[in-house]
Coordinates of C-alpha atoms and ligand atoms in Angstrom, one line a residue:
Chain A
M1 CA 27.7 3.3 -16.4
R2 CA 26.9 6.2 -18.8
Y3 CA 23.4 6.1 -20.1
S4 CA 22.7 6.3 -23.9
A5 CA 20.3 5.0 -26.5
F6 CA 22.9 2.3 -27.1
S7 CA 22.9 1.2 -23.5
I8 CA 19.1 0.9 -23.5
V9 CA 19.2 -1.3 -26.6
R10 CA 22.1 -3.4 -25.2
N11 CA 20.4 -4.0 -21.9
A12 CA 17.0 -4.7 -23.5
L13 CA 18.6 -7.4 -25.6
S14 CA 20.2 -9.0 -22.5
G15 CA 16.8 -9.1 -20.7
N16 CA 17.5 -6.0 -18.6
L17 CA 19.5 -8.2 -16.2
N18 CA 22.7 -6.2 -16.4
W19 CA 21.8 -2.8 -15.2
K20 CA 24.0 -1.8 -12.3
P21 CA 22.7 -0.1 -9.1
Q22 CA 23.0 3.7 -9.6
W23 CA 25.1 4.1 -6.5
R24 CA 27.1 1.9 -4.2
Q25 CA 26.1 1.0 -0.6
P26 CA 29.4 1.4 1.1
Q27 CA 30.3 0.9 4.7
P28 CA 31.4 4.2 6.3
K29 CA 35.1 4.8 6.5
S30 CA 36.5 6.0 9.9
H31 CA 37.3 9.5 8.6
Y32 CA 36.3 11.8 5.7
D33 CA 37.5 15.2 4.7
V34 CA 33.9 16.4 4.6
I35 CA 30.7 14.9 6.0
I36 CA 27.4 16.2 4.9
V37 CA 24.4 15.5 7.1
G38 CA 21.2 15.0 5.1
G39 CA 20.8 13.1 1.8
G40 CA 18.1 15.3 0.4
G41 CA 18.5 17.3 -2.8
H42 CA 20.8 19.9 -1.2
G43 CA 23.1 17.4 0.6
L44 CA 23.5 15.4 -2.6
S45 CA 24.1 18.3 -4.9
T46 CA 26.6 19.7 -2.4
A47 CA 28.5 16.4 -2.5
Y48 CA 28.3 16.3 -6.3
Y49 CA 29.7 19.8 -6.8
L50 CA 32.3 19.3 -4.0
A51 CA 33.7 16.3 -5.9
K52 CA 33.2 17.5 -9.4
E53 CA 33.8 21.2 -9.3
F54 CA 36.0 21.7 -6.3
G55 CA 38.1 18.6 -6.2
V56 CA 37.1 17.5 -2.7
K57 CA 36.4 13.8 -3.2
N58 CA 36.8 12.2 0.2
V59 CA 33.2 13.0 1.1
A60 CA 30.3 11.2 2.8
V61 CA 26.6 12.0 2.8
L62 CA 24.8 10.6 5.8
E63 CA 21.1 10.1 5.5
K64 CA 18.9 8.8 8.3
G65 CA 16.2 7.3 6.1
Y66 CA 16.4 6.2 2.5
L67 CA 17.7 8.5 -0.1
G68 CA 15.0 11.0 -1.2
S69 CA 12.7 10.3 1.8
G70 CA 12.7 13.9 2.9
N71 CA 11.3 17.0 1.1
V72 CA 13.2 16.4 -2.1
G73 CA 10.7 13.5 -2.8
R74 CA 7.7 15.3 -1.5
N75 CA 7.6 18.7 -3.3
T76 CA 5.4 19.9 -6.1
T77 CA 8.5 20.1 -8.4
I78 CA 8.2 23.8 -9.4
V79 CA 11.4 25.4 -10.6
R80 CA 11.5 29.2 -11.3
S81 CA 13.6 32.3 -10.8
N82 CA 10.9 35.0 -10.6
Y83 CA 11.9 36.5 -7.2
M84 CA 12.0 40.2 -6.6
L85 CA 14.7 41.1 -4.1
P86 CA 18.3 41.7 -5.2
G87 CA 19.5 39.3 -2.5
N88 CA 17.5 36.4 -3.9
E89 CA 17.1 36.9 -7.7
P90 CA 20.7 36.4 -8.8
F91 CA 20.9 33.2 -6.7
Y92 CA 17.7 31.7 -8.1
E93 CA 18.7 32.7 -11.6
F94 CA 22.0 31.0 -11.2
S95 CA 20.0 27.9 -10.1
M96 CA 17.8 28.2 -13.2
K97 CA 20.8 28.2 -15.4
L98 CA 22.2 25.2 -13.7
W99 CA 18.9 23.4 -14.2
E100 CA 19.1 24.2 -17.9
G101 CA 22.4 22.3 -18.2
L102 CA 21.7 19.7 -15.5
E103 CA 20.7 16.7 -17.7
Q104 CA 23.8 16.9 -19.8
D105 CA 26.0 17.5 -16.8
L106 CA 24.6 14.5 -14.9
N107 CA 23.9 12.3 -17.9
Y108 CA 20.5 11.8 -16.3
N109 CA 17.0 12.6 -17.3
V110 CA 15.6 14.8 -14.6
M111 CA 12.6 15.6 -16.9
L112 CA 13.1 19.4 -16.8
S113 CA 10.1 20.8 -18.4
Q114 CA 10.2 24.6 -19.1
R115 CA 6.5 24.9 -19.6
G116 CA 6.3 28.4 -18.0
V117 CA 5.1 29.5 -14.7
I118 CA 2.3 32.1 -14.6
M119 CA 1.2 34.0 -11.5
L120 CA -2.3 35.4 -11.8
Y121 CA -3.3 38.8 -10.7
H122 CA -6.8 39.8 -9.7
S123 CA -6.7 43.5 -9.0
D124 CA -5.0 46.7 -10.2
A125 CA -2.8 46.7 -7.1
Q126 CA -1.7 43.1 -7.7
R127 CA -1.0 44.0 -11.3
D128 CA 1.3 46.8 -10.1
A129 CA 3.1 44.5 -7.8
Y130 CA 3.7 42.0 -10.6
V131 CA 4.9 44.7 -13.0
R132 CA 7.3 45.7 -10.3
R133 CA 8.5 42.2 -9.8
G134 CA 8.8 41.6 -13.5
N135 CA 10.9 44.8 -13.8
A136 CA 13.1 43.6 -10.9
M137 CA 13.7 40.4 -12.8
W138 CA 14.6 42.2 -15.9
M139 CA 17.1 44.3 -13.9
E140 CA 18.9 41.0 -13.1
G141 CA 18.7 40.0 -16.7
V142 CA 15.8 37.5 -16.3
E143 CA 13.0 37.6 -18.8
A144 CA 9.5 38.2 -17.5
E145 CA 6.3 38.9 -19.5
L146 CA 3.1 40.5 -18.4
I147 CA 0.2 38.7 -20.0
E148 CA -3.1 40.7 -20.1
R149 CA -6.5 39.2 -19.8
D150 CA -7.3 38.8 -23.5
Q151 CA -4.1 37.1 -24.3
L152 CA -4.3 34.9 -21.2
K153 CA -7.8 33.7 -22.2
K154 CA -6.3 32.4 -25.4
M155 CA -3.5 30.7 -23.5
I156 CA -5.5 29.2 -20.6
P157 CA -9.2 29.3 -21.5
F158 CA -10.5 27.2 -18.6
L159 CA -9.8 29.7 -15.7
N160 CA -12.6 31.3 -13.8
Y161 CA -12.1 34.8 -15.4
D162 CA -15.3 36.3 -14.1
H163 CA -15.1 35.3 -10.5
A164 CA -17.0 37.8 -8.5
R165 CA -14.4 38.3 -5.7
Y166 CA -11.2 37.4 -7.6
P167 CA -11.7 38.1 -11.3
I168 CA -8.6 37.1 -13.3
L169 CA -7.1 40.1 -15.0
G170 CA -3.9 38.7 -16.2
G171 CA -0.6 37.2 -15.1
L172 CA 3.1 37.5 -14.9
L173 CA 4.8 34.7 -16.9
Q174 CA 8.3 33.3 -16.7
R175 CA 8.6 31.1 -19.8
R176 CA 11.8 29.4 -18.8
A177 CA 10.4 28.2 -15.5
G178 CA 8.6 24.9 -15.1
T179 CA 8.9 21.6 -13.4
A180 CA 11.5 18.8 -12.9
R181 CA 11.0 15.2 -11.7
H182 CA 12.0 15.5 -8.1
D183 CA 13.1 11.9 -7.5
A184 CA 15.2 11.9 -10.6
V185 CA 17.0 15.0 -9.3
A186 CA 17.9 13.2 -6.1
W187 CA 18.9 10.0 -7.9
G188 CA 20.8 11.9 -10.6
Y189 CA 22.9 13.8 -8.1
A190 CA 23.4 10.7 -6.0
R191 CA 24.7 8.7 -9.0
G192 CA 26.9 11.6 -10.1
A193 CA 28.4 12.1 -6.6
D194 CA 28.9 8.3 -6.3
Q195 CA 30.7 8.2 -9.6
H196 CA 33.1 10.9 -8.3
G197 CA 33.9 8.8 -5.2
V198 CA 31.4 10.2 -2.7
D199 CA 30.1 7.6 -0.2
I200 CA 26.4 7.9 0.2
I201 CA 25.4 6.2 3.5
E202 CA 21.7 5.6 3.9
H203 CA 19.9 4.6 7.1
C204 CA 22.7 6.4 9.1
E205 CA 21.3 8.9 11.6
V206 CA 23.5 11.6 13.1
T207 CA 22.8 11.7 16.8
G208 CA 25.6 13.9 18.1
I209 CA 28.4 16.2 17.0
R210 CA 31.7 15.7 18.7
R211 CA 33.9 18.7 19.3
E212 CA 37.4 19.2 20.7
N213 CA 39.0 22.5 21.4
G214 CA 36.2 24.3 19.7
V215 CA 36.2 22.5 16.4
V216 CA 34.2 19.5 15.1
T217 CA 36.1 16.2 15.0
G218 CA 33.3 14.0 13.8
V219 CA 29.7 12.8 14.3
E220 CA 28.1 10.1 16.5
T221 CA 25.8 8.1 14.3
S222 CA 23.5 5.1 14.5
N223 CA 26.5 3.3 12.8
G224 CA 29.0 4.5 15.3
F225 CA 31.5 7.4 15.3
I226 CA 32.7 8.9 12.0
G227 CA 35.5 11.4 12.0
C228 CA 35.6 14.4 9.6
G229 CA 37.7 17.5 8.7
K230 CA 34.7 19.6 8.0
L231 CA 31.0 19.1 8.8
A232 CA 28.2 20.4 6.6
L233 CA 24.6 20.5 7.7
A234 CA 21.8 20.2 5.1
A235 CA 19.0 18.7 7.2
A236 CA 16.1 20.9 5.9
G237 CA 13.2 20.5 8.3
N238 CA 15.4 19.0 11.0
S239 CA 18.0 21.7 10.9
S240 CA 17.2 23.0 14.4
R241 CA 17.6 19.5 15.9
V242 CA 20.9 18.8 14.1
G243 CA 22.2 22.3 14.9
E244 CA 21.3 21.9 18.6
M245 CA 23.9 19.0 18.6
A246 CA 26.5 21.8 18.2
D247 CA 24.7 24.3 20.4
L248 CA 23.7 26.4 17.3
K249 CA 20.7 28.7 17.9
L250 CA 18.9 29.1 14.6
P251 CA 16.3 31.5 13.3
L252 CA 14.0 28.7 12.2
E253 CA 10.7 27.0 12.9
S254 CA 9.6 23.7 11.4
H255 CA 6.2 23.7 9.7
V256 CA 4.2 21.2 7.7
L257 CA 3.3 21.8 4.0
Q258 CA 0.9 19.5 2.2
A259 CA 0.7 18.5 -1.5
F260 CA -1.9 16.6 -3.4
V261 CA -2.2 14.6 -6.6
T262 CA -5.3 13.6 -8.6
E263 CA -6.2 10.7 -10.8
G264 CA -4.5 10.7 -14.2
L265 CA -6.1 12.9 -16.9
K266 CA -5.4 13.5 -20.5
P267 CA -3.1 16.5 -21.0
C268 CA -5.1 19.6 -20.0
I269 CA -2.9 22.0 -18.0
D270 CA 0.1 23.1 -20.0
H271 CA 1.7 25.5 -17.5
V272 CA 2.3 25.9 -13.8
I273 CA -0.5 28.2 -12.8
V274 CA -0.3 30.1 -9.5
Y275 CA -3.5 31.6 -8.1
G276 CA -3.1 35.2 -6.7
G277 CA -6.4 35.1 -4.7
G278 CA -4.8 32.7 -2.3
H279 CA -1.5 30.9 -2.9
F280 CA -2.6 27.8 -4.9
Y281 CA -0.3 26.3 -7.5
I282 CA -1.0 23.5 -10.0
S283 CA 0.7 21.6 -12.8
Q284 CA 0.1 18.3 -14.6
S285 CA 2.6 15.5 -14.2
D286 CA 3.8 13.5 -17.2
K287 CA 1.6 10.6 -15.9
G288 CA -1.4 12.9 -16.1
G289 CA -2.1 13.5 -12.4
L290 CA -2.7 17.1 -11.4
V291 CA -0.1 18.0 -8.7
F292 CA -1.1 20.9 -6.5
G293 CA -0.5 22.6 -3.2
A294 CA -0.8 25.9 -1.4
E295 CA 0.5 27.4 1.9
I296 CA 1.8 25.7 5.0
D297 CA -0.7 24.6 7.6
G298 CA 0.4 27.4 9.9
Y299 CA 1.4 25.5 13.1
S300 CA 4.9 24.4 13.9
S301 CA 5.2 20.6 13.4
Y302 CA 7.7 17.8 12.9
A303 CA 5.0 15.4 11.7
Q304 CA 5.0 14.7 7.9
R305 CA 1.3 14.9 7.7
G306 CA -1.1 17.8 7.5
N307 CA -4.6 18.9 8.7
L308 CA -7.9 18.2 7.0
A309 CA -9.0 21.8 7.3
T310 CA -6.0 22.9 5.2
A311 CA -6.7 20.2 2.6
E312 CA -10.3 21.6 2.3
H313 CA -9.0 25.2 2.0
V314 CA -6.5 24.1 -0.7
M315 CA -9.3 22.4 -2.7
E316 CA -11.5 25.5 -2.3
E317 CA -8.8 27.7 -3.7
G318 CA -8.3 25.3 -6.6
V319 CA -12.0 25.1 -7.6
S320 CA -12.2 28.9 -7.2
M321 CA -9.5 29.3 -9.9
I322 CA -10.5 26.3 -12.1
P323 CA -14.1 25.3 -11.5
G324 CA -13.7 22.1 -13.6
L325 CA -11.4 20.8 -10.9
S326 CA -14.4 20.0 -8.7
R327 CA -15.0 16.9 -10.9
V328 CA -11.6 15.5 -10.5
R329 CA -10.8 12.9 -7.8
V330 CA -7.8 13.3 -5.5
L331 CA -5.7 10.2 -5.1
R332 CA -3.1 11.1 -2.5
A333 CA -2.1 13.7 -0.1
W334 CA 1.1 14.0 2.0
G335 CA 3.1 16.4 4.0
G336 CA 6.7 17.5 4.4
V337 CA 8.5 19.3 7.2
M338 CA 9.7 22.7 6.1
D339 CA 12.6 24.7 7.7
M340 CA 10.8 28.1 7.7
S341 CA 13.2 30.9 8.4
M342 CA 12.4 34.2 10.0
D343 CA 12.5 36.2 6.8
G344 CA 11.4 33.5 4.3
S345 CA 14.9 33.3 2.7
P346 CA 17.5 30.6 3.0
I347 CA 20.8 30.5 4.9
I348 CA 24.1 29.3 3.4
D349 CA 26.9 30.2 5.7
R350 CA 29.8 29.3 8.1
T351 CA 29.0 29.2 11.8
S352 CA 30.6 30.2 15.0
I353 CA 32.5 26.9 14.9
D354 CA 35.3 27.1 12.4
N355 CA 34.8 23.8 10.5
L356 CA 31.0 23.6 10.8
Y357 CA 28.9 24.8 7.8
L358 CA 25.2 25.5 7.6
N359 CA 22.6 25.2 4.8
C360 CA 19.0 25.6 5.9
G361 CA 15.9 27.9 5.9
W362 CA 14.6 26.7 2.5
C363 CA 11.0 27.2 3.5
Y364 CA 8.8 25.8 0.8
G365 CA 10.9 26.9 -2.1
G366 CA 14.0 24.9 -1.8
F367 CA 13.5 22.4 -4.6
K368 CA 14.2 25.0 -7.3
A369 CA 17.3 26.0 -5.4
T370 CA 18.8 22.5 -5.3
P371 CA 21.5 23.0 -8.0
A372 CA 22.6 26.5 -6.8
S373 CA 22.4 25.6 -3.1
G374 CA 24.7 22.7 -3.6
Y375 CA 27.0 24.7 -5.8
C376 CA 27.3 27.6 -3.4
F377 CA 27.5 25.4 -0.4
A378 CA 30.3 23.4 -2.0
H379 CA 32.1 26.6 -2.9
L380 CA 31.9 27.8 0.7
I381 CA 33.0 24.5 2.2
A382 CA 35.9 24.0 -0.2
R383 CA 37.2 27.6 -0.2
N384 CA 35.9 29.1 3.0
D385 CA 34.5 31.9 0.9
T386 CA 30.9 32.8 0.1
H387 CA 29.9 32.4 -3.5
P388 CA 29.0 35.8 -5.0
V389 CA 25.3 35.0 -5.6
A390 CA 24.9 33.8 -2.0
R391 CA 26.3 36.9 -0.3
A392 CA 22.9 38.1 1.0
L393 CA 22.0 34.7 2.4
R394 CA 24.3 34.9 5.5
L395 CA 23.2 33.8 8.9
D396 CA 24.2 37.0 10.6
R397 CA 21.9 39.1 8.3
F398 CA 19.2 39.3 11.0
A399 CA 21.7 40.7 13.5
R400 CA 23.0 43.2 11.0
G401 CA 19.5 44.3 9.9
Y402 CA 19.7 42.8 6.4
A403 CA 16.8 40.4 6.4
V404 CA 15.7 39.3 2.9
D405 CA 12.0 39.4 3.4
E406 CA 10.4 38.7 0.0
A407 CA 6.9 38.7 1.4
G408 CA 7.4 41.7 3.7
A409 CA 5.8 39.8 6.5
G410 CA 8.3 40.4 9.3
P411 CA 10.0 37.9 11.6
Q412 CA 7.2 35.4 11.8
P413 CA 7.8 32.0 10.1
N414 CA 4.2 31.0 9.5
L415 CA 3.5 34.1 7.5
H416 CA 6.2 33.5 4.9
Chain B
M1 CA -3.0 19.2 14.5
A2 CA -6.0 18.7 16.7
S3 CA -9.0 20.0 15.0
L4 CA -10.7 21.3 18.1
I5 CA -9.2 23.7 20.7
T6 CA -10.9 24.3 24.0
C7 CA -10.8 28.1 24.6
P8 CA -11.1 28.9 28.4
H9 CA -13.6 31.6 27.5
C10 CA -15.6 30.2 24.5
G11 CA -15.4 26.5 25.0
V12 CA -14.7 23.9 22.2
R13 CA -13.9 25.7 18.9
P14 CA -12.5 24.7 15.5
K15 CA -8.8 25.5 15.3
E16 CA -9.4 27.7 12.2
E17 CA -10.8 30.3 14.5
F18 CA -7.3 30.9 15.9
A19 CA -4.2 32.7 14.6
I20 CA -0.9 31.4 15.8
R21 CA 1.5 34.1 17.0
G22 CA 4.4 31.7 17.9
D23 CA 6.7 30.7 20.7
A24 CA 5.3 31.7 24.1
S25 CA 8.4 30.7 26.1
L26 CA 10.4 33.8 25.0
I27 CA 10.6 36.7 27.5
R28 CA 10.7 40.2 26.1
P29 CA 14.0 41.8 27.0
A30 CA 14.1 45.2 28.7
P31 CA 14.1 48.1 26.2
S32 CA 17.7 48.8 27.2
A33 CA 18.9 45.2 26.8
S34 CA 21.8 44.4 24.5
D35 CA 21.3 44.0 20.7
E36 CA 22.1 40.4 21.2
A37 CA 19.3 39.8 23.7
W38 CA 16.9 41.6 21.3
H39 CA 18.2 39.6 18.3
D40 CA 17.6 36.3 20.2
Y41 CA 14.1 37.4 21.2
V42 CA 13.1 38.5 17.7
Y43 CA 14.8 36.0 15.5
V44 CA 16.1 32.9 17.4
R45 CA 13.7 30.0 18.0
A46 CA 14.2 26.8 20.1
N47 CA 11.9 25.1 17.6
P48 CA 11.4 22.0 19.9
R49 CA 10.5 18.6 18.7
G50 CA 7.9 17.6 21.2
R51 CA 6.3 19.8 23.9
T52 CA 6.0 23.5 23.0
V53 CA 4.1 26.5 24.3
E54 CA 2.7 29.1 21.9
H55 CA 0.6 32.2 21.8
W56 CA -2.7 31.6 20.0
H57 CA -5.1 34.5 19.3
H58 CA -8.7 33.6 19.3
I59 CA -9.5 36.0 16.4
A60 CA -13.0 34.5 15.6
G61 CA -14.0 34.3 19.2
C62 CA -13.2 36.2 22.3
R63 CA -10.1 37.8 20.7
R64 CA -8.0 37.0 23.8
F65 CA -4.5 35.8 23.5
L66 CA -4.1 32.3 24.8
V67 CA -1.2 30.1 25.7
V68 CA -1.5 26.6 24.1
E69 CA 0.8 23.8 25.2
R70 CA 1.0 21.0 22.7
D71 CA 3.2 18.5 21.0
T72 CA 4.8 19.2 17.6
V73 CA 5.1 15.5 16.7
T74 CA 1.9 13.9 18.0
H75 CA -0.1 17.1 17.7
E76 CA -1.7 16.4 21.1
V77 CA -3.0 19.5 22.9
Y78 CA -2.2 19.4 26.6
S79 CA -3.6 22.7 27.9
V80 CA -5.1 26.0 26.8
V81 CA -5.1 28.9 29.3
D82 CA -5.7 32.6 29.0
G83 CA -2.5 34.6 28.2
T84 CA -2.9 37.1 31.0
A85 CA -3.5 34.3 33.5
A86 CA -0.4 32.5 32.3
A87 CA 1.7 35.6 32.6
R88 CA 0.4 36.3 36.1
E89 CA 1.2 32.7 37.1
A90 CA 4.7 33.0 35.6
R91 CA 5.4 36.1 37.7
R92 CA 4.5 34.4 40.9
Ligands
FAD501 C1 4.7 19.4 -0.1 C2 5.9 20.2 -0.5 C3 5.9 20.9 -1.7 C4 7.0 21.7 -2.1 N1 6.9 22.3 -3.3 C5 8.1 22.9 -3.8 C6 8.1 23.4 -5.1 O1 7.1 23.3 -5.9 N2 9.2 24.1 -5.5 C7 10.3 24.3 -4.7 O2 11.2 24.9 -5.1 N3 10.3 23.7 -3.4 C8 9.2 23.1 -3.0 N4 9.2 22.5 -1.7 C9 10.4 22.7 -0.8 C10 11.5 21.8 -1.1 O3 11.1 20.5 -1.3 C11 12.5 21.8 0.1 O4 12.8 23.2 0.4 C12 13.8 21.1 -0.3 O5 13.6 19.8 -0.8 C13 14.7 21.1 1.0 O6 16.0 20.6 0.7 P1 16.4 19.0 0.7 O7 16.0 18.5 -0.6 O8 17.9 18.9 1.0 O9 15.5 18.5 1.9 P2 15.2 17.0 2.4 O10 15.0 16.1 1.2 O11 14.2 17.0 3.4 O12 16.7 16.5 2.9 C14 17.0 16.6 4.3 C15 17.5 15.2 4.7 O13 18.1 15.3 6.0 C16 17.9 14.1 6.6 N5 18.2 14.2 8.0 C17 17.6 15.0 9.0 N6 18.1 14.8 10.2 C18 19.1 13.9 10.0 C19 20.1 13.3 10.9 N7 20.1 13.6 12.2 N8 21.0 12.4 10.4 C20 20.9 12.1 9.1 N9 20.1 12.6 8.2 C21 19.2 13.5 8.7 C22 16.4 13.8 6.3 O14 16.0 12.5 6.5 C23 16.3 14.3 4.9 O15 16.4 13.2 4.0 C24 8.1 21.7 -1.3 C25 8.1 21.0 -0.1 C26 7.0 20.2 0.3 C27 7.1 19.4 1.6
ZN502 ZN1 -12.1 32.4 23.0

């Protein structure tokens, strides 16, 4: 069913009883050309682009929980392409461009809101770093604006400009960046993939990878064995566990990241604001809740829940940037398991096994990458050839000495 | 994560006093070892779901490196021992 104003009126007049489920609940077939492990944003977008752009339609997505139960439904929904390194920026800008056409492409309202992302600076050195980053963006054809203090005060009057330790001197703004409704992104891609014939199989956990003569022949699952021509892993925080089923040794550690939402308020925060004194980011959802988060807790974890000390630290950062936040009540907090890579950048690549493909290492920035990750992964799976914007994101970059270390923190996952 | 860690030197302390260095099960290769051995040591992680051993640095206390054995799902801490003592034990 295509959505339109007409379909809303027609369904309203018939009591809203005739809406169809957005995707089927098929029984798994015995064999698929491609099986994708993980029904998060990346697995679903990969399936969608495989079927739509690359003509590979005999595809299944296997998801151990319900669709969107992983990080795709847990993130703070920020989408942006303000990276610095030449290995990253073209990839994220490709993603940003796909975001800009996504609602038309999917016929689905993902509530993309290009409200602008501003990253604050608090010292001359930090200003220099942001000028450099802005220039690096311009070199890839991406607009960036340096907003000085006076101008910023008019834009965002409620910040703590005269903080004694972290005075706010200005910010680097990407106007095209913003937020998108994360659940709708998962649902939109699922519906689109399903319409192109992809089987989305929920509550189906992959427990083993069967190999014969060095190639993958299929997967053991909680619903029995399913054969495949090619196997594609997109299991985010569980990538090491799924990879282990095929003896892959990965440069990853799983870490927990928390997010928070407050009671609903009238519109007050118009942008996504990122604090430079720590790493706190905040935006306001369309329902009015303030959605915010900061860095990972710092210890490796597979539990989707965080530590209270981190929650306290996040609140302190928030109040330090926007004192008025101290009056707002927090409604909910939750955690997600991040696939932190050794250089903080993702991996989209083939593996030592010919028909096994890998997509992982998204750290805590993989939501914005959802369209490009799926597109590039589909390109790789269908053509056995790396998409040009994903060339720097190969698995062997560590061995070759080409880590893409945006933070300059070295091979330690909890510092990225 | 457990909120309190029992340092063998300082006693019960909040976990915020510690910095986590990472996997303590890796063994540093010889300087002349192959590139592959060094690659695995520097970049590859077992990333276990369940029991794990890690180097924790008690930065706001005795500043000793410790070996913490804990669970990455339940967050239970099983043991905390001094790093040097653990290394000596391993050599035996
Ligand atoms: C609190 C939080 C805030 C974040 N904020 C942002 C942000 O503002 N901007 C941004 O760009 N990114 C953000 N991220 C990161 C982003 O959400 C992730 O990088 C991204 O969602 C990961 O890709 P995914 O959607 O495919 O992952 P997931 O949704 O986690 O998908 C992986 C799926 O694989 C399934 N799976 C695992 N093992 C198996 C198995 N054996 N068999 C079958 N299925 C399996 C899981 O159940 C899961 O559904 C945030 C993450 C968190 C947790
Ligand atoms: Zn101590």
